[in-house]
Coordinates of C-alpha atoms in Angstrom, one line a residue:
M1 CA -0.2 -0.2 0.1
S2 CA 1.8 3.6 -1.0
H3 CA 1.2 6.4 1.0
H4 CA 0.9 10.0 0.3
P5 CA 3.0 12.6 2.3
T6 CA 0.3 14.8 4.5
G7 CA -1.2 17.5 2.3
S8 CA -1.0 16.2 -1.2
T9 CA -3.4 16.1 -3.6
A10 CA -4.5 13.3 -5.7
T11 CA -3.6 13.8 -10.0
S12 CA -5.0 11.5 -12.4
G13 CA -5.3 11.5 -16.3
H14 CA -8.0 14.0 -16.4
A15 CA -8.3 17.5 -15.8
G16 CA -11.1 19.5 -13.6
P17 CA -13.0 22.2 -14.4
R18 CA -12.0 24.9 -14.1
G19 CA -9.4 24.1 -16.3
R20 CA -10.9 22.8 -19.2
S21 CA -13.4 26.4 -18.4
G22 CA -9.5 28.4 -18.8
R23 CA -8.7 26.8 -22.2
R24 CA -12.9 27.2 -23.2
R25 CA -11.9 30.9 -23.2
I26 CA -8.4 31.5 -24.0
A27 CA -9.7 29.0 -27.8
V28 CA -12.4 32.4 -29.1
T29 CA -9.8 34.2 -27.7
I30 CA -7.4 33.3 -30.7
S31 CA -10.8 32.5 -32.8
T32 CA -11.2 36.0 -32.5
L33 CA -8.6 38.0 -32.7
V34 CA -7.8 35.6 -36.1
L35 CA -11.1 36.9 -37.4
I36 CA -10.5 40.3 -36.7
I37 CA -7.0 40.2 -38.0
A38 CA -8.4 38.2 -40.9
L39 CA -11.1 40.8 -41.4
F40 CA -8.6 43.7 -41.1
V41 CA -6.9 41.5 -43.7
V42 CA -9.5 40.9 -46.4
K43 CA -10.7 44.7 -45.2
L44 CA -6.8 46.0 -46.4
V45 CA -6.8 44.2 -49.4
D46 CA -9.9 45.4 -50.6
I47 CA -8.2 49.3 -50.1
Q48 CA -5.4 48.6 -51.3
V49 CA -6.0 46.0 -54.8
V50 CA -9.2 46.1 -54.5
R51 CA -10.7 49.8 -54.7
A52 CA -7.0 51.3 -54.8
D53 CA -7.4 52.4 -58.6
T54 CA -11.1 54.5 -56.5
L55 CA -10.4 55.1 -53.3
N56 CA -6.6 56.9 -54.6
A57 CA -8.5 59.3 -57.6
Q58 CA -10.9 60.1 -54.9
S59 CA -8.8 61.0 -52.0
L60 CA -6.4 62.9 -54.3
G61 CA -9.6 64.9 -56.2
N62 CA -10.8 65.8 -52.6
R63 CA -7.3 67.9 -52.1
S64 CA -6.0 68.2 -55.5
V65 CA -6.8 70.9 -57.5
E66 CA -5.4 71.7 -61.5
D67 CA -5.1 75.1 -62.2
T68 CA -5.3 76.5 -66.4
L69 CA -2.1 77.9 -66.7
Y70 CA -1.6 80.6 -68.8
G71 CA 0.3 81.3 -72.5
S72 CA 0.5 85.4 -72.7
R73 CA -1.5 86.5 -76.0
G74 CA 1.9 88.2 -78.2
D75 CA 1.6 92.2 -78.8
I76 CA 1.0 93.8 -81.9
L77 CA 4.1 96.0 -82.5
A78 CA 4.2 99.1 -84.3
A79 CA 7.2 99.7 -86.3
D80 CA 9.2 101.6 -84.3
G81 CA 8.8 98.2 -82.0
S82 CA 6.7 101.0 -79.6
M83 CA 3.5 98.5 -78.9
L84 CA -0.5 98.9 -79.7
A85 CA -1.7 96.1 -77.7
G86 CA -0.1 93.6 -75.3
A87 CA -0.7 91.5 -73.2
V88 CA -2.0 92.0 -69.4
M89 CA -3.1 89.4 -66.3
R90 CA -6.3 90.4 -64.3
Y91 CA -7.6 88.7 -61.4
D92 CA -10.7 87.4 -60.8
V93 CA -10.8 87.5 -56.7
T94 CA -13.1 85.5 -54.0
L95 CA -13.2 83.6 -51.6
S96 CA -14.4 81.5 -49.0
P97 CA -17.1 82.0 -46.8
K98 CA -17.3 79.1 -44.6
N99 CA -13.7 79.7 -44.2
A100 CA -13.8 82.6 -43.2
A101 CA -12.4 83.4 -39.3
P102 CA -10.3 85.1 -37.7
W103 CA -6.3 84.1 -37.7
K104 CA -2.6 84.8 -36.6
R105 CA -0.5 88.0 -39.1
T106 CA 3.0 87.8 -37.6
V107 CA 4.4 91.7 -39.2
N108 CA 7.3 92.4 -37.9
G109 CA 8.0 89.6 -35.4
T110 CA 5.0 90.4 -33.8
E111 CA 1.6 87.9 -34.1
T112 CA -2.0 89.9 -33.7
T113 CA -5.0 88.2 -34.3
V114 CA -7.2 89.3 -37.9
T115 CA -10.8 89.5 -36.9
V116 CA -12.9 89.0 -40.1
P117 CA -14.5 92.1 -39.5
E118 CA -11.1 94.1 -40.2
A119 CA -10.6 91.7 -42.7
A120 CA -13.2 93.3 -44.4
A121 CA -12.8 96.0 -43.8
E122 CA -8.8 95.7 -45.1
I123 CA -10.2 94.0 -48.7
G124 CA -12.9 96.6 -49.1
A125 CA -10.1 99.4 -49.1
I126 CA -8.9 97.9 -52.1
V127 CA -11.7 96.5 -54.3
G128 CA -13.0 100.2 -54.4
Q129 CA -16.7 98.6 -51.7
S130 CA -17.2 98.8 -48.2
Q131 CA -16.2 96.9 -44.7
A132 CA -20.6 96.1 -45.2
Q133 CA -19.9 94.8 -48.7
V134 CA -18.1 92.7 -47.9
L135 CA -19.7 90.9 -44.8
A136 CA -22.1 91.1 -46.4
I137 CA -21.7 89.2 -49.3
I138 CA -20.1 86.5 -47.3
S139 CA -23.2 86.5 -45.2
D140 CA -25.5 85.6 -48.2
A141 CA -23.1 82.9 -49.4
L142 CA -23.6 81.3 -46.0
A143 CA -27.4 82.0 -46.2
D144 CA -27.9 79.8 -48.8
N145 CA -25.8 77.5 -48.2
P146 CA -23.7 76.9 -44.7
E147 CA -21.0 74.8 -46.5
S148 CA -20.1 77.4 -49.1
D149 CA -16.9 77.7 -49.9
F150 CA -17.3 80.0 -52.5
A151 CA -18.2 83.6 -53.6
F152 CA -16.8 86.4 -55.6
V153 CA -15.6 89.8 -54.3
A154 CA -14.4 91.4 -57.1
K155 CA -13.5 90.6 -61.0
Q156 CA -10.7 91.3 -63.0
V157 CA -9.0 93.2 -60.0
D158 CA -5.1 94.7 -62.2
V159 CA -2.1 93.4 -60.3
D160 CA -0.8 96.5 -58.9
A161 CA -4.4 95.2 -56.5
F162 CA -4.2 92.1 -56.5
R163 CA -0.8 92.8 -55.4
A164 CA -2.1 94.4 -52.4
L165 CA -4.5 92.1 -51.2
D166 CA -2.2 89.2 -52.0
K167 CA 0.0 91.4 -49.3
L168 CA -2.6 90.5 -46.6
A169 CA -2.4 87.1 -47.2
V170 CA -6.2 86.4 -45.6
P171 CA -6.1 82.7 -45.7
W172 CA -9.5 82.4 -47.1
L173 CA -9.3 84.9 -49.8
Y174 CA -8.1 83.5 -52.7
F175 CA -6.7 84.8 -56.6
K176 CA -8.1 83.6 -59.9
A177 CA -5.6 84.7 -63.2
H178 CA -7.4 86.0 -66.7
P179 CA -4.8 86.9 -69.3
S180 CA -6.5 90.3 -71.0
R181 CA -5.5 93.2 -74.1
V182 CA -4.4 96.5 -73.4
Y183 CA -4.0 99.6 -75.6
P184 CA -1.1 101.8 -74.4
N185 CA -1.9 104.5 -77.0
G186 CA -5.9 104.2 -77.4
A187 CA -7.5 105.3 -80.2
V188 CA -4.4 105.1 -82.1
A189 CA -4.6 102.4 -85.0
G190 CA -7.8 101.1 -83.1
N191 CA -9.7 100.3 -86.7
L192 CA -6.4 98.3 -87.5
V193 CA -5.2 96.7 -84.5
G194 CA -8.6 95.4 -83.8
F195 CA -9.4 93.9 -79.7
V196 CA -10.7 90.8 -78.4
S197 CA -13.8 90.0 -76.3
S198 CA -13.8 90.3 -72.2
S199 CA -13.2 86.4 -72.0
G200 CA -11.1 87.0 -74.4
K201 CA -11.5 85.7 -78.1
A202 CA -10.4 87.6 -80.5
Q203 CA -13.3 90.0 -82.0
A204 CA -12.0 92.0 -85.2
G205 CA -9.1 94.0 -86.9
L206 CA -5.6 92.4 -86.4
E207 CA -6.5 90.7 -83.1
L208 CA -8.9 88.3 -85.6
G209 CA -6.7 88.8 -89.1
Q210 CA -3.6 87.7 -86.7
D211 CA -5.0 85.2 -84.4
A212 CA -2.6 82.7 -85.1
C213 CA -0.3 83.7 -84.5
L214 CA -1.4 86.2 -81.2
A215 CA -2.6 83.6 -78.8
G216 CA -0.8 81.9 -76.8
E217 CA -1.5 77.9 -75.5
N218 CA -2.9 76.9 -72.1
G219 CA -1.1 74.7 -70.0
T220 CA -2.2 72.9 -66.7
A221 CA -0.4 72.4 -62.8
V222 CA -2.1 70.1 -60.6
Y223 CA -1.9 71.6 -56.4
E224 CA -2.8 69.8 -53.8
R225 CA -4.6 72.0 -50.7
G226 CA -5.7 70.6 -47.1
G227 CA -9.3 70.5 -45.6
D228 CA -9.1 74.6 -44.5
G229 CA -9.1 74.9 -48.7
V230 CA -5.8 76.5 -48.1
P231 CA -3.1 75.2 -51.6
I232 CA -0.2 73.4 -49.8
P233 CA 3.9 74.5 -49.6
G234 CA 5.6 73.3 -52.9
S235 CA 2.5 70.7 -54.1
S236 CA 2.2 72.0 -57.7
V237 CA 3.2 70.6 -60.7
T238 CA 3.0 71.0 -64.2
T239 CA 1.2 69.0 -65.8
K240 CA 0.9 70.9 -69.7
P241 CA 3.9 73.8 -69.9
A242 CA 2.1 76.8 -71.3
E243 CA 3.3 78.0 -74.5
D244 CA 3.0 81.8 -75.4
G245 CA 1.9 84.0 -78.0
G246 CA 3.9 85.2 -81.2
D247 CA 4.6 88.8 -81.7
V248 CA 2.4 90.3 -85.1
L249 CA 5.5 92.7 -85.9
T250 CA 3.4 95.0 -88.1
T251 CA 4.9 98.4 -91.1
I252 CA 2.7 101.2 -89.2
D253 CA 4.2 104.8 -87.7
S254 CA 2.7 104.5 -84.4
D255 CA 3.1 108.6 -85.2
L256 CA 2.6 109.3 -88.3
Q257 CA -1.0 107.4 -87.3
W258 CA -1.9 109.7 -84.7
Y259 CA -0.9 112.4 -87.1
V260 CA -3.6 111.6 -90.0
Q261 CA -5.2 110.3 -87.5
E262 CA -6.0 113.4 -86.1
T263 CA -6.3 115.9 -89.9
L264 CA -8.8 112.9 -90.9
A265 CA -11.0 113.8 -88.0
T266 CA -10.8 117.4 -87.9
Q267 CA -11.6 117.9 -91.7
A268 CA -14.6 115.3 -91.2
Q269 CA -15.7 117.1 -89.3
A270 CA -15.3 120.9 -90.3
T271 CA -16.8 119.3 -93.1
G272 CA -19.9 117.6 -91.9
A273 CA -18.5 113.8 -93.3
A274 CA -19.8 110.6 -92.0
W275 CA -16.8 108.7 -92.7
G276 CA -13.6 108.6 -94.0
T277 CA -9.9 107.1 -94.7
V278 CA -6.9 108.2 -95.4
V279 CA -4.0 105.6 -96.3
V280 CA -0.3 106.2 -96.6
Q281 CA 2.0 104.2 -98.8
E282 CA 4.7 103.1 -99.2
A283 CA 5.3 103.7 -103.0
K284 CA 9.0 101.4 -103.6
T285 CA 8.0 98.8 -101.0
G286 CA 3.5 98.3 -101.0
K287 CA 4.7 98.9 -96.9
L288 CA 1.4 101.2 -95.6
L289 CA 2.7 103.4 -93.0
A290 CA -0.2 105.3 -91.3
V291 CA -4.4 104.6 -92.8
A292 CA -6.8 106.0 -90.9
D293 CA -10.8 106.0 -90.2
Y294 CA -12.6 108.2 -89.7
P295 CA -14.9 107.7 -86.9
T296 CA -12.0 105.9 -84.8
V297 CA -12.8 102.7 -81.9
D298 CA -10.8 102.6 -79.0
P299 CA -9.8 99.1 -78.1
N300 CA -9.8 100.3 -74.2
N301 CA -14.1 100.4 -74.6
V302 CA -15.6 99.3 -77.9
G303 CA -19.3 99.6 -77.2
A304 CA -18.0 103.8 -77.4
A305 CA -18.1 103.3 -81.3
D306 CA -20.9 102.6 -82.9
A307 CA -20.5 98.7 -84.2
E308 CA -20.1 99.9 -88.3
D309 CA -17.0 102.5 -86.9
R310 CA -15.4 98.8 -85.2
G311 CA -13.3 97.6 -88.4
S312 CA -11.1 99.5 -90.8
R313 CA -13.3 100.9 -93.8
A314 CA -10.0 101.6 -96.0
F315 CA -10.4 97.6 -96.0
T316 CA -13.8 97.0 -95.6
A317 CA -15.7 99.7 -97.7
S318 CA -16.3 99.5 -101.6
F319 CA -17.4 102.7 -103.3
E320 CA -17.3 103.6 -106.7
P321 CA -14.3 106.1 -107.1
G322 CA -15.1 108.1 -109.6
S323 CA -12.4 110.5 -111.2
T324 CA -9.4 108.6 -109.3
F325 CA -9.3 106.0 -110.9
K326 CA -8.9 108.2 -114.8
A327 CA -5.5 108.0 -113.9
L328 CA -4.7 103.4 -114.2
T329 CA -7.2 103.9 -117.3
A330 CA -5.4 106.9 -119.2
A331 CA -2.1 104.7 -118.0
S332 CA -4.2 101.5 -120.0
V333 CA -4.0 103.5 -123.3
I334 CA -0.3 104.6 -123.3
D335 CA 0.6 101.4 -122.1
A336 CA -0.9 100.1 -124.7
G337 CA 0.8 102.0 -127.7
A338 CA -3.7 103.7 -127.6
A339 CA -2.7 106.9 -127.1
T340 CA 0.3 109.9 -125.4
P341 CA -0.4 112.2 -123.3
R342 CA -0.6 115.1 -126.1
S343 CA -2.7 112.2 -127.9
Q344 CA -6.5 114.7 -129.4
V345 CA -9.9 113.5 -128.3
V346 CA -12.5 116.2 -129.2
A347 CA -15.0 116.0 -125.6
P348 CA -18.4 117.0 -125.7
Y349 CA -20.8 117.7 -123.3
R350 CA -22.8 114.3 -123.6
Y351 CA -21.5 110.7 -126.0
L352 CA -24.2 108.8 -127.0
P353 CA -21.5 106.9 -128.3
P354 CA -23.1 104.0 -131.4
N355 CA -23.8 100.8 -128.4
G356 CA -26.7 103.6 -127.0
A357 CA -24.8 104.2 -124.2
N358 CA -25.4 107.7 -122.8
I359 CA -21.8 109.5 -120.8
N360 CA -22.0 113.2 -120.4
D361 CA -19.3 115.0 -117.9
S362 CA -20.5 116.8 -114.5
E363 CA -21.4 120.7 -115.8
E364 CA -22.5 122.0 -119.2
H365 CA -20.1 123.0 -122.0
E366 CA -19.4 123.6 -125.6
N367 CA -17.4 120.9 -127.1
E368 CA -12.9 121.3 -125.9
N369 CA -10.7 120.1 -128.6
L370 CA -8.5 117.8 -125.0
T371 CA -5.6 115.9 -125.3
L372 CA -5.3 113.1 -123.1
T373 CA -3.3 115.1 -120.3
G374 CA -6.6 118.5 -120.3
V375 CA -8.6 114.9 -120.0
L376 CA -7.6 114.5 -116.6
I377 CA -6.6 118.0 -116.5
E378 CA -10.7 119.2 -116.6
S379 CA -11.9 115.6 -115.4
S380 CA -13.8 114.8 -118.4
N381 CA -16.0 111.5 -118.6
T382 CA -16.7 111.9 -122.3
G383 CA -13.7 112.5 -123.2
M384 CA -11.8 109.6 -121.3
S385 CA -14.4 107.4 -122.6
K386 CA -13.0 108.5 -126.1
F387 CA -9.8 106.9 -125.6
G388 CA -10.8 104.2 -122.8
E389 CA -12.7 102.7 -126.3
K390 CA -9.2 102.6 -127.6
L391 CA -8.9 99.4 -125.9
T392 CA -10.8 96.9 -126.5
D393 CA -13.0 95.5 -123.6
K394 CA -10.6 92.9 -122.5
Q395 CA -7.0 94.5 -122.5
R396 CA -9.2 96.8 -119.7
F397 CA -10.6 94.3 -118.4
D398 CA -7.2 92.1 -118.1
Y399 CA -5.3 96.1 -117.3
M400 CA -7.7 96.5 -114.0
T401 CA -7.1 93.3 -112.4
R402 CA -3.8 93.3 -112.9
F403 CA -3.5 96.7 -110.5
G404 CA -5.9 95.3 -108.4
V405 CA -9.1 95.7 -109.2
G406 CA -11.6 93.8 -107.8
S407 CA -9.8 91.6 -106.5
K408 CA -8.4 91.3 -100.7
S409 CA -4.8 92.9 -101.0
E410 CA -2.2 90.7 -99.7
V411 CA -2.9 91.9 -96.0
G412 CA -5.5 89.2 -96.0
F413 CA -7.8 92.4 -93.5
P414 CA -10.7 90.8 -91.9
S415 CA -14.0 91.5 -93.7
E416 CA -12.1 92.8 -96.5
D417 CA -13.8 93.5 -99.3
P418 CA -12.2 92.7 -102.9
G419 CA -14.3 95.3 -104.9
I420 CA -16.7 95.2 -107.6
L421 CA -15.5 94.2 -110.8
H422 CA -18.1 92.2 -112.7
P423 CA -16.2 90.3 -116.1
Y424 CA -16.1 92.2 -118.7
K425 CA -18.4 89.6 -121.2
E426 CA -20.6 91.0 -118.4
W427 CA -20.4 95.1 -118.7
D428 CA -23.2 96.2 -120.3
P429 CA -23.3 99.5 -122.8
Q430 CA -23.1 101.7 -120.6
T431 CA -20.7 99.9 -117.7
K432 CA -18.6 99.7 -120.8
Y433 CA -17.8 103.9 -121.3
A434 CA -18.7 105.1 -117.1
T435 CA -16.2 101.9 -116.6
T436 CA -13.6 104.2 -118.1
F437 CA -14.2 107.2 -115.2
G438 CA -14.8 104.9 -112.3
Q439 CA -18.1 104.4 -112.0
G440 CA -19.6 100.8 -113.2
L441 CA -17.7 99.5 -110.5
T442 CA -16.6 99.8 -106.1
T443 CA -12.8 99.7 -105.2
T444 CA -11.5 100.5 -101.4
A445 CA -9.3 102.7 -100.5
I446 CA -6.4 99.9 -100.1
Q447 CA -7.1 99.9 -103.5
I448 CA -6.5 103.2 -105.6
A449 CA -3.8 103.9 -103.4
S450 CA -2.5 100.4 -104.9
I451 CA -3.0 101.3 -108.2
Y452 CA -1.1 105.1 -107.5
Q453 CA 1.3 103.6 -106.1
T454 CA 1.9 101.2 -108.7
I455 CA 2.5 104.4 -111.4
A456 CA 4.8 105.5 -108.7
N457 CA 7.3 102.7 -108.9
D458 CA 7.8 102.5 -112.5
G459 CA 5.0 100.3 -113.7
V460 CA 5.2 97.5 -111.0
R461 CA 2.4 96.9 -108.3
M462 CA 3.7 96.0 -104.8
P463 CA 2.0 93.8 -102.5
V464 CA 0.3 95.1 -99.9
Q465 CA 2.2 95.3 -96.9
L466 CA 0.2 95.9 -92.9
V467 CA 2.1 93.5 -91.9
E468 CA 5.8 92.3 -91.7
G469 CA 5.9 88.7 -90.9
C470 CA 5.1 87.2 -87.0
R471 CA 7.8 86.6 -84.6
A472 CA 7.9 83.6 -81.9
P473 CA 8.9 83.9 -78.7
D474 CA 12.6 82.7 -78.9
G475 CA 13.6 85.5 -81.9
T476 CA 12.1 83.4 -85.1
L477 CA 10.1 85.5 -88.1
T478 CA 7.7 83.0 -89.3
E479 CA 4.8 84.4 -91.7
V480 CA 6.4 87.2 -93.3
P481 CA 5.0 88.6 -96.9
S482 CA 6.2 88.1 -99.9
T483 CA 8.0 91.7 -101.6
K484 CA 8.0 90.5 -105.2
G485 CA 6.3 92.6 -107.6
T486 CA 4.1 91.9 -110.5
R487 CA 4.6 94.6 -114.0
V488 CA 1.2 96.1 -114.9
I489 CA 2.4 98.8 -116.7
S490 CA 5.8 99.4 -119.0
A491 CA 8.3 102.0 -116.6
E492 CA 7.7 104.5 -119.6
A493 CA 3.8 104.1 -119.4
A494 CA 4.3 104.8 -116.3
H495 CA 6.3 107.6 -116.4
Q496 CA 4.0 109.7 -118.7
T497 CA 1.4 108.9 -115.9
S498 CA 2.9 111.2 -114.0
D499 CA 3.8 113.4 -115.9
I500 CA 0.0 114.1 -116.9
L501 CA -0.3 114.2 -113.0
E502 CA 2.2 116.1 -112.4
N503 CA 0.5 118.8 -114.2
V504 CA -3.4 118.1 -113.0
Y505 CA -0.9 118.6 -110.0
A506 CA 0.1 122.0 -111.7
H507 CA -3.6 123.0 -113.1
A508 CA -5.9 121.3 -112.1
W509 CA -9.0 123.6 -110.0
L510 CA -7.8 122.6 -107.0
R511 CA -4.0 123.8 -106.9
D512 CA -4.0 126.6 -104.8
V513 CA -5.7 123.7 -101.8
W514 CA -3.4 121.6 -102.4
K515 CA 0.3 123.1 -102.9
I516 CA 3.4 121.7 -101.2
P517 CA 6.1 124.3 -101.7
G518 CA 10.0 122.8 -102.5
Y519 CA 8.1 119.2 -103.8
R520 CA 6.8 117.6 -107.3
V521 CA 3.7 116.7 -107.6
A522 CA 1.5 114.1 -109.2
S523 CA -2.2 113.9 -107.7
K524 CA -5.8 113.5 -109.8
T525 CA -9.5 114.0 -107.9
G526 CA -12.7 111.8 -107.7
T527 CA -16.0 113.2 -106.9
A528 CA -18.8 110.1 -107.8
Q529 CA -21.6 109.5 -106.6
M530 CA -22.6 107.3 -102.9
P531 CA -25.3 103.9 -103.4
D532 CA -28.6 104.8 -102.1
G533 CA -28.3 100.7 -101.2
H534 CA -31.7 100.1 -103.4
G535 CA -29.4 100.1 -106.6
G536 CA -29.6 103.8 -107.7
Y537 CA -27.9 107.0 -105.5
S538 CA -28.3 108.6 -103.1
H539 CA -27.4 113.1 -102.7
G540 CA -24.5 111.8 -101.2
Y541 CA -21.3 111.8 -102.6
L542 CA -18.3 110.5 -102.0
V543 CA -14.6 112.8 -103.0
S544 CA -11.5 112.1 -102.7
V545 CA -7.8 112.9 -103.8
S546 CA -4.6 110.5 -105.1
G547 CA -1.5 111.7 -105.6
Y548 CA 3.0 110.9 -104.4
A549 CA 5.2 112.7 -103.9
P550 CA 8.1 113.5 -104.4
A551 CA 6.5 112.9 -108.1
D552 CA 10.6 113.1 -109.7
D553 CA 11.4 110.9 -107.4
P554 CA 8.5 109.1 -106.1
E555 CA 8.4 107.8 -102.7
F556 CA 5.0 107.9 -100.6
V557 CA 1.5 107.5 -101.1
V558 CA -1.8 109.4 -100.0
S559 CA -4.5 108.1 -100.5
V560 CA -7.8 110.5 -99.6
S561 CA -12.1 109.7 -98.9
L562 CA -14.9 112.0 -97.8
A563 CA -18.0 110.2 -97.8
D564 CA -21.0 113.0 -98.1
P565 CA -18.5 115.9 -96.6
V566 CA -22.2 117.6 -96.3
K567 CA -20.9 121.6 -96.0
M568 CA -18.7 121.2 -98.7
N569 CA -19.7 118.4 -101.1
S570 CA -16.3 118.5 -103.5
S571 CA -13.3 117.2 -103.6
A572 CA -12.2 121.1 -101.5
A573 CA -13.6 119.6 -98.6
S574 CA -10.8 116.6 -98.7
A575 CA -7.8 118.5 -101.3
P576 CA -7.1 120.0 -97.4
I577 CA -6.0 117.0 -95.4
F578 CA -3.9 115.3 -98.7
Q579 CA -2.1 118.3 -98.6
K580 CA -1.5 118.3 -94.7
V581 CA -0.6 114.6 -95.3
M582 CA 1.6 114.4 -97.1
S583 CA 3.6 117.7 -96.7
Q584 CA 4.2 116.2 -93.0
V585 CA 5.4 112.6 -94.2
L586 CA 8.1 114.5 -97.0
K587 CA 8.9 116.4 -93.7
K588 CA 9.3 113.8 -90.9
Y589 CA 11.1 110.9 -93.4
R590 CA 13.6 113.7 -94.6
A591 CA 12.3 113.3 -97.8
V592 CA 15.1 115.4 -100.4
P593 CA 12.6 118.4 -101.9
S594 CA 12.8 118.1 -106.1
G595 CA 15.4 118.9 -108.7
T596 CA 14.1 119.9 -111.7
A597 CA 10.8 121.8 -112.6
A598 CA 7.6 119.8 -113.4
P599 CA 7.3 118.8 -117.2
V600 CA 4.9 121.1 -119.4
L601 CA 2.4 119.5 -121.4
P602 CA -0.3 120.8 -123.9
A603 CA -3.7 120.6 -122.5
T604 CA -5.8 121.5 -125.6
W605 CA -5.4 121.4 -129.3

């Protein structure tokens, strides 16, 4: 028999109730932990694998903001490099109403608390609003939506205002940049330069015609912001760089442009003209030095001008040129060998050619024995008709088209009018003769200037040039126009026509009005009835003067047109403009005075 020591406990192969209960608790605990861990693993897999892309995108969207990087629009520059149109940045000012709260501002090491009313007063002082108005913006937005995160304070403030607001360091004030345009010379060349809309879209003039050069290309950047909406410093990443537009280099002399516009406006107002144009062109190059319109438009304040006055009528308004066109007919018959400046005709008051046309001069007179020179001095329609019939219709049509009649110029100005020149096979009996003296067709002021440029340049027509090219941001010059001229008439025919026009200048009825001492000048007046819009003619007239100087070595062409100058309905209204503008051009460019006398040709026989 075995004996156990006193106080010992007998053991057996079976656990007691308490041992079994403990093991169960441990098992349950382990199972629970495994289940919890399994749930975490499943959730983790779901977050990091199954829905990773979606959640990442949502998370990024909650804190990442895409911002536009604006490509700057290029400048439009005058010939001397001065700015006619330029890019400037404007800023929309916004705030986050829900985040509007006091904050700490540190100035010179001293920290102060800025309240919302204090901030509202500071903001309002810069944007031209009262403290109450700024506070109302916040309260009104919150009244509509307690979680409002956006409200406008001011739109399109300038750089100075932006800098002042930014310096306030208001954490719930934000800025949105907007490229805008500035026209430092105001209305000077305004009709040429054109303008853009409030959203920056090109609307008219060179802004529209040269938009492919000027327009920049916007880029994008992404930055992160915190829960309070404030951008996180250093988080901005450019995803697409912006590209700046190019600069348009024009041929315009801005100082001369100002003078021409002022001269035109003064005379147009004095004579009651509805509108007017002046074109100044280099005879040897075809470059336009000034193209003035009246009325004009200030691109900084487009709304102040009537819609019909916002373009350039020099390009867009065609009209019957009248007697300034006789220079083209004279040049054509001389070049064809059908006449010389001394050739003779009998010019009646009324001419009734065999085809049934009915031609008459502006005033009744007896039959006049005139040379071709005399026909232009007296501006005889009947005499011009008799010289014009020395050529076939096709010959005359071909000369007109080579001079540029019926076609847009090389400038490509928006809405440019090609004028009207019907095919010669469609001419009725009256048109056959009317086109010899500037009726039955229409031209623009630019086309008339080009006709005189051709005669002045020894019979070689140069492409009309307003833009010298597009200069990219890296300095590369593209879109350079052609400078190759086209011979229209022989040099001898041009010289003989020029001799005639000098005699017109010296002996026509306006000789004392348009006299320019020291220089030989070749010029011609024109008066034509204006259309009434219903297929007939109104009582108004378009009066004009075109010419060039110095005639012995032509450098500059000036062409003037005034529409319906009711206080002086004759070329006497436009002649003073021609005289003043041509005198200024010759003086400004220091043209050498003529050293020889003008030729004297017989006007009668």
